[in-house]
Short mmCIF file of C-alpha atoms in Angstrom, two decimals:
data_model
loop_
_atom_site.label_atom_id
_atom_site.label_comp_id
_atom_site.label_asym_id
_atom_site.label_seq_id
_atom_site.Cartn_x
_atom_site.Cartn_y
_atom_site.Cartn_z
CA MET A 1 132.33 64.35 130.46
CA GLN A 2 134.60 61.47 129.57
CA HIS A 3 138.15 61.11 128.33
CA TYR A 4 138.15 60.00 124.70
CA GLY A 5 134.43 60.73 124.65
CA HIS A 6 134.98 62.59 121.37
CA LEU A 7 135.76 59.24 119.68
CA SER A 8 133.03 57.00 118.31
CA PRO A 9 131.85 54.12 120.54
CA ALA A 10 133.31 51.63 118.06
CA ARG A 11 136.72 53.34 118.17
CA ARG A 12 136.70 53.35 121.96
CA ARG A 13 135.81 49.66 122.08
CA ALA A 14 138.73 48.91 119.78
CA LEU A 15 141.16 50.83 122.00
CA PHE A 16 140.00 50.07 125.53
CA HIS A 17 139.80 46.98 127.68
CA GLN A 18 138.03 49.23 130.22
CA GLU A 19 136.63 52.50 128.87
CA PRO A 20 137.12 55.77 130.77
CA ALA A 21 134.32 56.53 133.22
CA GLU A 22 132.23 59.69 133.11
CA PHE A 23 132.85 62.45 135.66
CA GLY A 24 131.71 66.00 136.29
CA PRO A 25 132.10 69.05 138.54
CA GLU A 26 130.26 67.33 141.39
CA SER A 27 132.51 64.26 141.40
CA HIS A 28 134.77 63.62 144.38
CA VAL A 29 137.85 65.85 144.34
CA ARG A 30 140.12 62.79 144.30
CA THR A 31 138.46 61.66 141.08
CA LEU A 32 138.61 65.14 139.57
CA GLY A 33 142.28 65.53 140.43
CA ALA A 34 143.12 62.32 138.61
CA ALA A 35 140.86 63.22 135.68
CA LEU A 36 142.14 66.76 134.92
CA GLY A 37 144.59 65.48 132.33
CA ALA A 38 145.96 68.17 130.04
CA THR A 39 144.63 71.43 131.49
CA LEU A 40 144.59 73.91 128.61
CA TYR A 41 145.25 77.54 129.52
CA SER A 42 143.76 80.38 127.49
CA PRO A 43 143.97 84.16 128.01
CA ALA A 44 140.60 85.54 129.10
CA THR A 45 140.97 88.30 126.50
CA ARG A 46 140.24 86.02 123.51
CA PRO A 47 137.26 87.54 121.65
CA ARG A 48 135.81 84.16 120.60
CA LEU A 49 136.49 82.38 123.86
CA ALA A 50 133.08 80.66 123.97
CA ALA A 51 133.64 79.17 120.52
CA ASP A 52 137.19 78.19 121.49
CA ILE A 53 135.89 76.30 124.51
CA GLY A 54 133.35 74.40 122.43
CA ARG A 55 135.94 73.53 119.79
CA GLN A 56 138.46 72.26 122.35
CA ALA A 57 135.79 70.19 124.11
CA ALA A 58 134.96 68.52 120.79
CA ALA A 59 138.66 67.70 120.39
CA GLY A 60 138.92 65.93 123.76
CA VAL A 61 139.89 68.68 126.23
CA VAL A 62 138.29 68.08 129.63
CA SER A 63 139.76 70.93 131.71
CA MET A 64 140.57 74.55 130.85
CA VAL A 65 141.86 77.58 132.73
CA LEU A 66 140.77 81.02 131.55
CA CYS A 67 143.56 83.27 132.69
CA LEU A 68 143.37 86.78 134.14
CA GLU A 69 146.91 86.68 135.49
CA ASP A 70 150.30 86.36 133.78
CA SER A 71 148.97 85.65 130.28
CA ILE A 72 147.52 89.16 129.94
CA GLY A 73 148.89 92.65 130.51
CA ASP A 74 148.25 94.62 133.67
CA ASP A 75 146.22 97.15 131.68
CA GLU A 76 143.98 94.42 130.20
CA VAL A 77 142.48 93.05 133.40
CA ALA A 78 139.23 95.04 133.46
CA GLY A 79 138.53 94.32 129.79
CA ALA A 80 139.38 90.66 130.28
CA GLU A 81 136.90 90.38 133.16
CA ASP A 82 134.18 91.97 130.99
CA ASN A 83 134.99 89.61 128.14
CA LEU A 84 134.95 86.61 130.45
CA VAL A 85 131.47 87.46 131.69
CA ARG A 86 130.22 87.98 128.12
CA GLN A 87 131.65 84.67 126.95
CA PHE A 88 130.14 82.73 129.87
CA GLU A 89 126.78 84.38 129.19
CA GLU A 90 127.05 83.36 125.53
CA LEU A 91 127.80 79.75 126.48
CA HIS A 92 124.91 79.75 128.94
CA ARG A 93 122.48 81.40 126.53
CA ASN A 94 123.24 79.26 123.47
CA GLY A 95 123.92 76.00 125.27
CA PRO A 96 127.25 74.21 125.12
CA GLY A 97 126.24 71.80 122.33
CA GLY A 98 127.85 68.95 124.25
CA PRO A 99 129.77 68.35 127.48
CA LEU A 100 131.92 71.33 128.45
CA PRO A 101 135.36 71.03 129.99
CA LEU A 102 135.82 71.81 133.65
CA LEU A 103 136.23 75.59 133.44
CA PHE A 104 138.48 77.38 135.94
CA VAL A 105 139.37 81.07 136.13
CA ARG A 106 142.88 82.04 137.16
CA VAL A 107 142.59 85.28 139.12
CA ARG A 108 145.12 87.79 140.38
CA LEU A 109 143.48 88.90 143.62
CA PRO A 110 141.05 87.29 146.10
CA GLU A 111 138.43 89.99 145.53
CA GLN A 112 138.15 89.00 141.86
CA ILE A 113 136.71 85.65 142.94
CA THR A 114 133.68 87.17 144.66
CA ARG A 115 133.24 89.88 142.06
CA LEU A 116 133.29 87.51 139.08
CA THR A 117 130.99 84.98 140.74
CA ALA A 118 128.44 87.72 141.39
CA ARG A 119 128.72 89.10 137.86
CA LEU A 120 128.33 85.70 136.22
CA GLY A 121 124.92 85.13 137.80
CA ALA A 122 123.13 82.15 136.25
CA ALA A 123 126.00 81.61 133.79
CA GLY A 124 128.17 80.83 136.81
CA ARG A 125 126.80 77.29 136.82
CA LEU A 126 129.33 76.61 134.02
CA LEU A 127 132.21 77.59 136.32
CA ALA A 128 134.04 74.74 138.08
CA GLY A 129 136.27 76.93 140.25
CA PHE A 130 139.37 79.09 140.48
CA VAL A 131 143.13 78.80 140.11
CA LEU A 132 144.99 80.61 142.88
CA PRO A 133 148.35 82.07 141.76
CA LYS A 134 151.58 82.43 143.72
CA PHE A 135 150.10 80.51 146.62
CA THR A 136 151.91 80.67 149.97
CA ALA A 137 150.86 80.30 153.59
CA ALA A 138 150.67 84.10 153.79
CA SER A 139 148.72 84.84 150.59
CA GLY A 140 146.73 81.62 150.19
CA PRO A 141 144.12 81.78 152.99
CA ALA A 142 142.57 84.98 151.59
CA PHE A 143 142.09 83.28 148.22
CA LEU A 144 140.61 80.17 149.83
CA GLU A 145 138.25 82.17 152.02
CA ALA A 146 137.12 84.07 148.94
CA VAL A 147 136.29 80.76 147.26
CA THR A 148 134.15 79.67 150.21
CA GLY A 149 132.41 83.05 150.15
CA ALA A 150 131.75 82.72 146.43
CA GLU A 151 130.14 79.34 147.09
CA VAL A 152 127.39 81.14 149.00
CA LEU A 153 126.70 83.29 145.93
CA ALA A 154 126.86 80.29 143.58
CA GLY A 155 124.82 78.00 145.83
CA ARG A 156 127.18 75.07 145.25
CA ARG A 157 130.74 73.84 145.71
CA LEU A 158 133.50 75.66 143.86
CA LEU A 159 136.91 74.08 143.35
CA ALA A 160 140.28 75.67 144.05
CA MET A 161 143.69 74.84 142.58
CA PRO A 162 146.64 76.56 144.30
CA VAL A 163 149.71 77.23 142.14
CA LEU A 164 153.07 76.84 143.86
CA GLU A 165 155.42 79.27 142.11
CA SER A 166 156.69 81.85 144.60
CA PRO A 167 160.44 82.32 145.22
CA GLU A 168 160.24 81.44 148.91
CA LEU A 169 159.08 77.95 147.89
CA LEU A 170 162.21 77.65 145.75
CA HIS A 171 164.99 79.33 147.74
CA LEU A 172 166.96 76.80 149.73
CA GLU A 173 166.90 78.70 153.03
CA THR A 174 163.08 79.02 153.06
CA ARG A 175 161.86 76.09 150.96
CA GLY A 176 161.15 73.44 153.58
CA ALA A 177 159.33 75.69 156.04
CA SER A 178 157.39 77.47 153.26
CA LEU A 179 156.18 74.25 151.63
CA THR A 180 155.14 72.81 154.99
CA ALA A 181 153.27 75.99 155.90
CA ALA A 182 151.51 76.05 152.50
CA ALA A 183 150.41 72.45 153.03
CA ARG A 184 148.93 73.38 156.41
CA ALA A 185 147.10 76.30 154.81
CA VAL A 186 145.25 74.11 152.30
CA GLU A 187 144.38 71.27 154.68
CA LYS A 188 141.19 72.95 155.96
CA TYR A 189 139.92 73.21 152.36
CA ARG A 190 140.84 69.69 151.23
CA ASP A 191 137.34 68.87 149.95
CA ARG A 192 137.60 71.73 147.40
CA ILE A 193 141.11 71.07 146.08
CA PRO A 194 141.38 68.56 143.22
CA ALA A 195 145.04 69.32 142.56
CA VAL A 196 148.03 71.48 143.40
CA ARG A 197 149.73 73.00 140.36
CA LEU A 198 153.40 73.80 139.76
CA GLY A 199 154.50 77.15 138.31
CA VAL A 200 157.84 76.07 136.92
CA THR A 201 158.15 79.09 134.60
CA ASP A 202 158.11 81.38 137.64
CA PHE A 203 160.64 79.18 139.41
CA CYS A 204 162.95 79.46 136.40
CA ALA A 205 162.42 83.21 136.31
CA ALA A 206 163.79 83.57 139.84
CA TYR A 207 167.19 82.47 138.47
CA ALA A 208 166.89 83.86 134.91
CA LEU A 209 166.61 80.34 133.49
CA ARG A 210 164.66 78.93 130.56
CA ARG A 211 164.92 75.35 129.33
CA SER A 212 165.37 74.70 125.63
CA PRO A 213 162.95 72.54 123.56
CA ASP A 214 165.57 69.76 123.67
CA MET A 215 165.38 69.53 127.46
CA THR A 216 162.79 68.53 130.03
CA ALA A 217 162.14 70.27 133.32
CA TYR A 218 164.05 67.44 134.99
CA ASP A 219 167.24 68.40 133.11
CA VAL A 220 167.20 71.74 134.95
CA GLN A 221 168.48 70.60 138.31
CA LEU A 222 167.14 73.58 140.24
CA VAL A 223 163.64 72.86 138.93
CA ALA A 224 163.98 69.11 139.44
CA SER A 225 164.92 69.66 143.08
CA VAL A 226 161.88 71.81 143.85
CA ILE A 227 159.55 69.36 142.05
CA SER A 228 160.96 66.62 144.25
CA ASP A 229 160.37 68.66 147.41
CA VAL A 230 156.82 69.64 146.39
CA VAL A 231 155.94 65.98 145.83
CA ASN A 232 157.62 65.10 149.13
CA VAL A 233 155.30 67.49 150.99
CA PHE A 234 152.10 67.47 148.87
CA GLY A 235 152.15 64.11 147.09
CA ARG A 236 152.29 61.56 149.91
CA ALA A 237 150.32 58.35 149.60
CA ASP A 238 149.31 58.19 153.26
CA GLY A 239 146.02 60.03 152.75
CA SER A 240 147.47 63.48 153.40
CA GLY A 241 148.56 64.08 149.82
CA TYR A 242 147.05 65.75 146.76
CA VAL A 243 147.39 65.32 143.04
CA VAL A 244 150.35 67.43 141.92
CA THR A 245 150.19 68.35 138.23
CA GLY A 246 153.10 68.48 135.79
CA PRO A 247 154.82 71.68 134.66
CA VAL A 248 153.95 73.55 131.50
CA TRP A 249 155.60 72.73 128.16
CA GLU A 250 156.35 76.06 126.47
CA TYR A 251 157.06 75.06 122.86
CA PHE A 252 154.69 74.33 120.01
CA ARG A 253 156.42 75.24 116.73
CA THR A 254 159.51 73.96 114.97
CA GLN A 255 162.74 75.02 116.71
CA GLU A 256 166.40 74.69 115.81
CA ARG A 257 167.53 71.32 117.18
CA MET A 258 170.83 70.68 118.94
CA PHE A 259 170.39 67.06 120.09
CA LYS A 260 169.22 63.83 118.54
CA PRO A 261 165.51 62.92 118.67
CA GLN A 262 164.42 61.13 121.83
CA LEU A 263 161.77 58.90 120.23
CA ARG A 264 162.71 55.35 119.31
CA TYR A 265 161.79 54.31 115.79
CA SER A 266 160.39 50.84 116.51
CA PRO A 267 157.06 51.76 118.19
CA PHE A 268 156.11 53.78 115.09
CA SER A 269 157.53 51.44 112.45
CA GLY A 270 155.14 50.38 109.72
CA ARG A 271 152.04 52.10 111.06
CA ALA A 272 152.78 55.64 112.19
CA GLU A 273 156.14 56.65 110.75
CA GLY A 274 154.68 59.97 109.62
CA LEU A 275 153.46 60.65 113.15
CA ARG A 276 156.98 60.11 114.55
CA SER A 277 158.44 62.57 112.04
CA ARG A 278 155.75 65.09 112.87
CA LEU A 279 156.34 64.79 116.61
CA ILE A 280 160.09 65.23 116.21
CA LYS A 281 159.67 68.17 113.83
CA HIS A 282 157.66 70.04 116.46
CA ASP A 283 159.90 69.02 119.40
CA MET A 284 157.14 66.86 120.86
CA ASP A 285 159.61 64.03 121.53
CA ALA A 286 160.96 66.01 124.48
CA LEU A 287 157.39 66.68 125.64
CA LEU A 288 156.65 62.94 125.59
CA ARG A 289 159.78 62.29 127.63
CA GLU A 290 158.81 64.98 130.13
CA ILE A 291 155.33 63.48 130.54
CA ALA A 292 156.92 60.08 131.26
CA LEU A 293 159.24 61.71 133.80
CA ASP A 294 156.27 63.53 135.37
CA ARG A 295 154.67 60.15 136.02
CA ALA A 296 157.90 58.62 137.35
CA ASN A 297 158.23 61.53 139.79
CA GLY A 298 154.68 61.36 141.14
CA LEU A 299 152.94 64.00 139.00
CA LEU A 300 149.69 63.50 137.12
CA GLY A 301 148.21 65.71 134.42
CA LYS A 302 149.92 68.75 132.96
CA THR A 303 149.53 72.46 132.38
CA CYS A 304 149.26 73.05 128.60
CA ILE A 305 149.39 76.25 126.56
CA HIS A 306 148.71 74.75 123.13
CA PRO A 307 146.03 72.29 121.93
CA SER A 308 148.69 70.09 120.29
CA HIS A 309 149.95 69.10 123.75
CA VAL A 310 146.65 67.61 124.88
CA ALA A 311 146.67 64.30 122.97
CA PRO A 312 150.20 63.31 124.12
CA VAL A 313 149.32 63.97 127.77
CA HIS A 314 146.15 61.90 127.54
CA ALA A 315 147.73 59.06 125.55
CA LEU A 316 150.40 58.60 128.22
CA SER A 317 147.81 58.83 131.01
CA VAL A 318 145.80 55.79 129.89
CA VAL A 319 146.62 52.74 132.00
CA SER A 320 148.20 49.95 130.00
CA HIS A 321 146.76 46.47 130.16
CA GLU A 322 149.98 45.33 131.85
CA GLU A 323 149.78 48.01 134.55
CA PHE A 324 146.14 47.16 135.15
CA SER A 325 146.91 43.45 135.43
CA ASP A 326 149.67 44.08 137.97
CA ALA A 327 147.53 46.46 140.03
CA ALA A 328 144.58 44.07 140.06
CA ASP A 329 146.78 41.17 141.20
CA ILE A 330 148.24 43.26 144.03
CA LEU A 331 144.87 44.50 145.28
CA ARG A 332 143.25 41.08 144.96
CA THR A 333 145.22 39.92 148.00
CA GLY A 334 143.24 42.26 150.27
CA PRO A 335 144.51 44.92 152.70
CA SER A 336 146.13 42.35 155.00
CA GLY A 337 147.85 40.47 152.19
CA GLY A 338 151.57 40.26 151.65
CA GLY A 339 154.30 38.42 149.86
CA VAL A 340 155.62 38.55 146.34
CA LEU A 341 153.68 37.72 143.16
CA ARG A 342 155.02 37.05 139.71
CA SER A 343 153.48 39.43 137.19
CA ALA A 344 150.95 37.87 134.84
CA TYR A 345 153.19 39.24 132.08
CA THR A 346 156.07 37.20 133.65
CA ASN A 347 158.50 40.10 133.46
CA LYS A 348 158.61 41.50 136.99
CA MET A 349 157.82 40.86 140.63
CA ASN A 350 154.88 42.51 142.37
CA GLU A 351 155.61 42.94 146.06
CA VAL A 352 152.17 43.27 147.60
CA LYS A 353 152.72 45.62 150.53
CA PRO A 354 155.21 48.13 149.01
CA HIS A 355 153.31 48.24 145.70
CA ARG A 356 149.80 48.58 147.15
CA ALA A 357 149.73 52.40 147.14
CA TRP A 358 150.93 52.38 143.52
CA ALA A 359 148.20 49.87 142.64
CA GLU A 360 145.48 51.99 144.26
CA ARG A 361 146.65 55.10 142.42
CA THR A 362 146.83 53.16 139.17
CA MET A 363 143.25 51.96 139.59
CA LEU A 364 142.06 55.53 140.12
CA ARG A 365 143.80 56.55 136.90
CA ALA A 366 142.27 53.51 135.19
CA GLU A 367 138.81 54.67 136.26
CA VAL A 368 139.10 58.09 134.63
CA PHE A 369 141.48 57.42 131.71
CA GLY A 370 140.56 53.81 131.00
CA VAL A 371 142.66 50.70 130.39
CA SER A 372 144.02 50.00 126.93
CA ARG A 373 143.50 46.63 125.31
CA ASP A 374 146.35 44.16 125.33
CA GLY A 375 148.40 45.10 122.26
CA VAL A 376 147.22 48.72 122.16
CA ASP A 377 150.00 51.16 123.04
CA PHE A 378 150.50 54.91 123.36
CA VAL A 379 151.09 55.26 119.61
CA ASP A 380 147.60 53.90 118.94
CA LEU A 381 146.10 56.19 121.57
CA LEU A 382 148.04 59.20 120.36
CA THR A 383 147.02 58.56 116.76
CA ALA A 384 143.36 58.31 117.81
CA GLY A 385 143.59 61.44 119.96
CA ILE A 386 145.19 63.50 117.21
CA GLY A 387 142.93 62.12 114.51
#
């Protein structure tokens, strides 16, 4: 699969200085973590799930989670498992008709992992792995061991994405020790973990909070503080870190607005004024701001619950020509290089040693999301993604 692979080759050439590279379930977990992008969640109860998956793949979705946990009722689990098996068998029997997204199943209990893998049989080759809910040092190892056991049944590697969302990871008196212990628990399974996910809705629930569509997760200080601490423990650039994905955006229809729009007019002027109005109408301006703040705070990719969120996440994940130029200049000096370089865009300094880790991470993102042409911006990419 390939980001923006749903566009024509001519359209990609017009947008990209360096086109996104292809990747797949067998790619290195570091590559997969960077490539997840907007991970679209769907309840496993949907009766036309196989068709939904094909339709979303054709629209540019590259990772999906089929959920057996909080998105369905407790009395729906058995039926959802049956439906999931039927839908995978349908996809396997009829053929995907094109590249499928990376497909993950979010389970409730470790035993579901082994049971579902066995039930899927040959159709299980379409399964990329599992999402592990409410992950802590106490609950997590059983899930991870179940994934390794399921690999024996599947005959290949299965991926695992822990979700950090339990109250002990949030509460001040237990947060530091709990996050450190959770990081130790996943270390043994590093080669199966493309990303660690954040369950911000559960964190908010612990304090009866819910952000409005005018606000980002970073405006809720309790949430912002735990995001910071998760990145501090799990997102380090010293080789011990993981990709940490951005929190879910809950809104997708027009809401009553309290504050002014957060999108400047000038980037849209004369070419995409209708797009700006449409984004504001559906409160997507706050989503765009949250995606930018995700990046500034060390997060990559995002949990999504509506297809309309996918294109904004991907448009703001493409590396700009300016970012690429700066990263290339920094890395060109070699690992023993140093000093300060003037940016080729003559608008900033690039300090070689402090900015090297940023440059390496930027080049990984450039590999999977591509590099836009000089003069192509997120409005162009967003317009192409939506179109």
